[in-house]
């Protein structure tokens, strides 16, 4: 047994808990899951059946843990893990599964194939076989957390520039983007790039929210690596910041995996609930709309608009209604995709695929069904509340020549907000 | 030489012992519950997982593969009838002929569904690619057991074959894929817990 195989198996045994054991044991290989996977639907290859994908892990699990697998491996479909099989697992776990759990919802046993694939990712990461780009991004995020003070001043300058942009957008010089504001109610966490900060700043300003901007970005590449120690190190930056500032809520920008990481996974890594709530910006906007804190004019978004549910926010995060509350208030003609909600098709950009350039062709092929679904909807605009989905849908739009515009929900809200104020003929701050 | 009841009882003992080993094996593994604040009810999710979530119309996959799913249901109902039939055969309470025929019909339907599933594994390339030898052996063994049961409750001359195949099936449970019947409860429980807690399934908006 090679050293990397030994390390990988050690990592596997470490995560082999009751839930993973059940997922590995229960599959009857009925194949009913096939069409639930966007890879299989786009390229009907038996290797893309979720059960077949998980068999790569089950084979060595049975070799190690099933008595018949040890004695009569051919009968049980048991195989030793070898260097070659570990290499083959790399593409399966990292490039051929977006961890969307559509197969889980559709499996009569509820087999959690994403859990199995995440265990495989953890093994590969431990063995040094994870995609370099994902490792680099995770390490860079950890390094930024460790050297936050070095970035603080330059970040402050950048944010000051953004503040002026936001003021100009709404014609209100009183708009502020606070940083390090102790006692604020909300710590808002964006992504690299102004597009996640500017609309949020306008929305918070208009809702007269007490907020402050995080020094860090919401994404967590440790989650994609299946490496809880790296994922925890990345999340620690936000947890420490939120605790130091004493905020009530950490509000994450439009990012599906960031929500999955901090809202659902991180409390388990830290061993308990946080002293603050973790929320997604769509939840907060929906609350502002329902509470009358934002006045929107949907005529600002007159085109027919459909919504793509991010798997991490919707099916796996429970945020199915909030984005729809936002859309119904912010756009004139909202139309659902078929299927949507818990049955929504993955766009093919999740699980870190968008970040790895060499997988572009794979994810374009995997997104074929989503592209067809958008085309069938016949609308000019597709909204989404996840950055990775947004990037993937934008790429699919170009690749399949869909002729649509892909937008974030916050952008639509800001359009509707500005229009409402214009209609009233009032400066935004006064009207609020 | 006839099949003695103790053989079946001993086989049931092997099955029980083997499944107990699986149970202790699972329970020896760590349980890592989610620590995040729930957004929904884990109990409602678990309820959903074992009830409405198993209905043929509840999932896109079972709507697409309705026949295969119904075939599976009939097969598993046949297995339940087979186990009942096995117990009754040992006890031999002198059942009315109408009941015997009913049992025979249930077992026969299960057997047909089992053999149909077996044939599908050979015939469908996708399913064949997915299958291990264990899949064929297990389905064939259980289908044989059900076939013998259907015949035995129709004509008692088949009873020895039924008891023998019943004993073999019982022994096979913990060692083959047949044990998925045991892990089903764990898997659906964790499924319900996960999606119930996250407010995705089992809530009012879903049902």
CSV table of C-alpha atoms in Angstrom, one decimal, chain A residues 13-23 25-36 40 46 49 51-53 55 61-62 65-68 74-77 100-102 104-112 260 263-265 267-269 271-277 312 314-321 339 342-343 345, chain B residues 21-22 25-40 48-49 53-54 58-66 68-71 76 121 124-127 129-135 137-139 174-177 179-191 193-201 205-206:
chain,number,residue,atom,x,y,z
A,13,UNK,CA,-11.8,6.0,8.9
A,14,UNK,CA,-11.7,9.3,10.8
A,15,UNK,CA,-15.0,10.5,9.2
A,16,UNK,CA,-16.7,7.1,9.1
A,17,UNK,CA,-19.6,7.8,11.5
A,18,UNK,CA,-23.1,6.4,11.8
A,19,UNK,CA,-24.5,8.5,9.0
A,20,UNK,CA,-21.8,7.7,6.5
A,21,UNK,CA,-21.9,4.0,7.4
A,22,UNK,CA,-25.7,4.0,6.7
A,23,UNK,CA,-25.1,5.8,3.4
A,25,UNK,CA,-24.4,0.2,3.5
A,26,UNK,CA,-27.9,0.9,2.4
A,27,UNK,CA,-27.7,1.3,-1.4
A,28,UNK,CA,-29.5,-1.5,-3.3
A,29,UNK,CA,-28.1,-0.3,-6.6
A,30,UNK,CA,-31.6,0.0,-8.0
A,31,UNK,CA,-30.4,2.9,-10.2
A,32,UNK,CA,-33.5,5.0,-9.7
A,33,UNK,CA,-31.3,7.9,-8.8
A,34,UNK,CA,-29.9,8.2,-12.3
A,35,UNK,CA,-32.1,10.9,-13.8
A,36,UNK,CA,-31.9,13.0,-10.6
A,40,UNK,CA,-26.3,11.8,-16.0
A,46,UNK,CA,-23.6,4.8,-16.4
A,49,UNK,CA,-25.3,7.5,-12.0
A,51,UNK,CA,-24.9,5.1,-7.1
A,52,UNK,CA,-22.1,4.2,-9.5
A,53,UNK,CA,-20.1,7.2,-8.3
A,55,UNK,CA,-19.5,2.6,-5.6
A,61,UNK,CA,-15.3,0.2,2.3
A,62,UNK,CA,-16.6,-3.3,1.7
A,65,UNK,CA,-15.5,-3.6,6.7
A,66,UNK,CA,-17.6,-6.3,5.1
A,67,UNK,CA,-16.8,-9.9,6.1
A,68,UNK,CA,-17.7,-11.2,2.7
A,74,UNK,CA,-15.6,-10.6,-6.2
A,75,UNK,CA,-19.0,-11.5,-4.8
A,76,UNK,CA,-19.4,-8.4,-2.7
A,77,UNK,CA,-18.0,-6.0,-5.3
A,100,UNK,CA,-26.1,19.1,-4.7
A,101,UNK,CA,-28.0,16.2,-3.0
A,102,UNK,CA,-30.7,16.0,-5.7
A,104,UNK,CA,-30.5,12.1,-2.0
A,105,UNK,CA,-33.9,13.7,-2.2
A,106,UNK,CA,-34.8,11.2,-5.0
A,107,UNK,CA,-33.4,8.1,-3.4
A,108,UNK,CA,-36.0,5.7,-1.9
A,109,UNK,CA,-33.4,5.1,0.9
A,110,UNK,CA,-32.3,8.7,1.2
A,111,UNK,CA,-28.7,7.8,0.4
A,112,UNK,CA,-26.5,10.8,1.1
A,260,UNK,CA,-24.0,26.0,4.0
A,263,UNK,CA,-25.1,28.4,8.9
A,264,UNK,CA,-25.3,24.7,8.9
A,265,UNK,CA,-21.8,23.1,9.2
A,267,UNK,CA,-21.6,25.0,14.6
A,268,UNK,CA,-20.8,21.3,14.4
A,269,UNK,CA,-17.1,22.1,13.8
A,271,UNK,CA,-19.1,22.1,18.9
A,272,UNK,CA,-22.2,24.2,19.5
A,273,UNK,CA,-24.4,27.1,18.5
A,274,UNK,CA,-22.9,30.5,18.0
A,275,UNK,CA,-23.9,33.5,20.2
A,276,UNK,CA,-25.3,35.1,17.0
A,277,UNK,CA,-27.6,34.1,14.2
A,312,UNK,CA,-27.0,25.1,-1.0
A,314,UNK,CA,-32.7,25.9,-1.2
A,315,UNK,CA,-32.7,22.1,-1.2
A,316,UNK,CA,-30.0,21.9,1.4
A,317,UNK,CA,-30.4,25.1,3.3
A,318,UNK,CA,-34.2,25.5,3.6
A,319,UNK,CA,-34.3,29.0,2.0
A,320,UNK,CA,-37.1,28.3,-0.4
A,321,UNK,CA,-39.6,31.0,0.4
A,339,UNK,CA,-38.9,21.9,-11.6
A,342,UNK,CA,-36.4,21.2,-3.5
A,343,UNK,CA,-36.5,19.6,-7.0
A,345,UNK,CA,-31.8,21.2,-11.1
B,21,UNK,CA,-23.4,-7.4,15.0
B,22,UNK,CA,-24.3,-4.8,12.4
B,25,UNK,CA,-21.0,-1.9,14.6
B,26,UNK,CA,-23.1,1.1,13.7
B,27,UNK,CA,-23.6,2.2,17.2
B,28,UNK,CA,-19.9,1.9,17.9
B,29,UNK,CA,-19.3,4.6,15.2
B,30,UNK,CA,-19.6,8.2,16.3
B,31,UNK,CA,-22.9,10.0,16.0
B,32,UNK,CA,-22.2,13.6,14.9
B,33,UNK,CA,-25.5,15.5,15.1
B,34,UNK,CA,-25.7,18.9,13.5
B,35,UNK,CA,-25.2,21.6,16.1
B,36,UNK,CA,-26.7,24.5,14.1
B,37,UNK,CA,-30.0,26.1,15.3
B,38,UNK,CA,-32.8,24.2,13.6
B,39,UNK,CA,-34.9,25.9,11.1
B,40,UNK,CA,-37.5,23.2,11.1
B,48,UNK,CA,-42.0,12.5,6.5
B,49,UNK,CA,-39.1,10.3,5.6
B,53,UNK,CA,-41.8,10.7,1.6
B,54,UNK,CA,-42.0,7.0,0.6
B,58,UNK,CA,-43.3,12.0,-3.6
B,59,UNK,CA,-40.2,11.9,-5.7
B,60,UNK,CA,-39.4,12.7,-9.3
B,61,UNK,CA,-37.4,9.5,-9.5
B,62,UNK,CA,-40.2,7.3,-8.5
B,63,UNK,CA,-42.6,9.1,-10.8
B,64,UNK,CA,-40.2,8.4,-13.6
B,65,UNK,CA,-39.6,4.8,-12.6
B,66,UNK,CA,-43.1,4.1,-11.3
B,68,UNK,CA,-39.8,-0.3,-11.1
B,69,UNK,CA,-40.8,1.3,-7.8
B,70,UNK,CA,-44.1,-0.6,-7.7
B,71,UNK,CA,-42.2,-3.7,-8.6
B,76,UNK,CA,-40.8,-6.4,-0.5
B,121,UNK,CA,-30.5,-6.3,-14.0
B,124,UNK,CA,-30.8,-2.9,-18.8
B,125,UNK,CA,-27.2,-1.9,-19.6
B,126,UNK,CA,-27.2,0.9,-17.0
B,127,UNK,CA,-28.4,-1.4,-14.2
B,129,UNK,CA,-23.1,-1.7,-15.1
B,130,UNK,CA,-24.1,-0.8,-11.6
B,131,UNK,CA,-24.6,-4.4,-10.4
B,132,UNK,CA,-22.2,-6.5,-8.3
B,133,UNK,CA,-22.5,-10.4,-8.2
B,134,UNK,CA,-24.1,-10.0,-4.8
B,135,UNK,CA,-27.0,-8.1,-6.5
B,137,UNK,CA,-27.2,-13.7,-6.0
B,138,UNK,CA,-29.3,-11.9,-3.4
B,139,UNK,CA,-32.3,-11.2,-5.7
B,174,UNK,CA,-26.4,-10.2,7.4
B,175,UNK,CA,-23.8,-11.2,4.8
B,176,UNK,CA,-25.3,-9.9,1.6
B,177,UNK,CA,-27.0,-6.8,0.2
B,179,UNK,CA,-29.1,-6.4,4.9
B,180,UNK,CA,-30.1,-3.1,3.3
B,181,UNK,CA,-33.5,-3.9,4.9
B,182,UNK,CA,-31.8,-3.2,8.2
B,183,UNK,CA,-29.9,-0.1,7.2
B,184,UNK,CA,-33.0,1.3,5.5
B,185,UNK,CA,-34.2,2.5,8.9
B,186,UNK,CA,-30.9,4.3,9.7
B,187,UNK,CA,-30.7,5.9,6.4
B,188,UNK,CA,-34.2,7.2,6.2
B,189,UNK,CA,-33.9,8.4,9.8
B,190,UNK,CA,-30.8,10.4,9.1
B,191,UNK,CA,-32.4,11.7,5.9
B,193,UNK,CA,-33.3,14.4,10.6
B,194,UNK,CA,-31.2,16.3,8.1
B,195,UNK,CA,-34.0,17.7,6.0
B,196,UNK,CA,-36.4,18.2,8.9
B,197,UNK,CA,-33.9,20.1,10.9
B,198,UNK,CA,-33.0,22.4,8.0
B,199,UNK,CA,-36.7,23.1,7.4
B,200,UNK,CA,-36.7,21.6,3.9
B,201,UNK,CA,-39.0,18.6,4.3
B,205,UNK,CA,-44.8,24.6,3.3
B,206,UNK,CA,-43.7,21.3,1.9
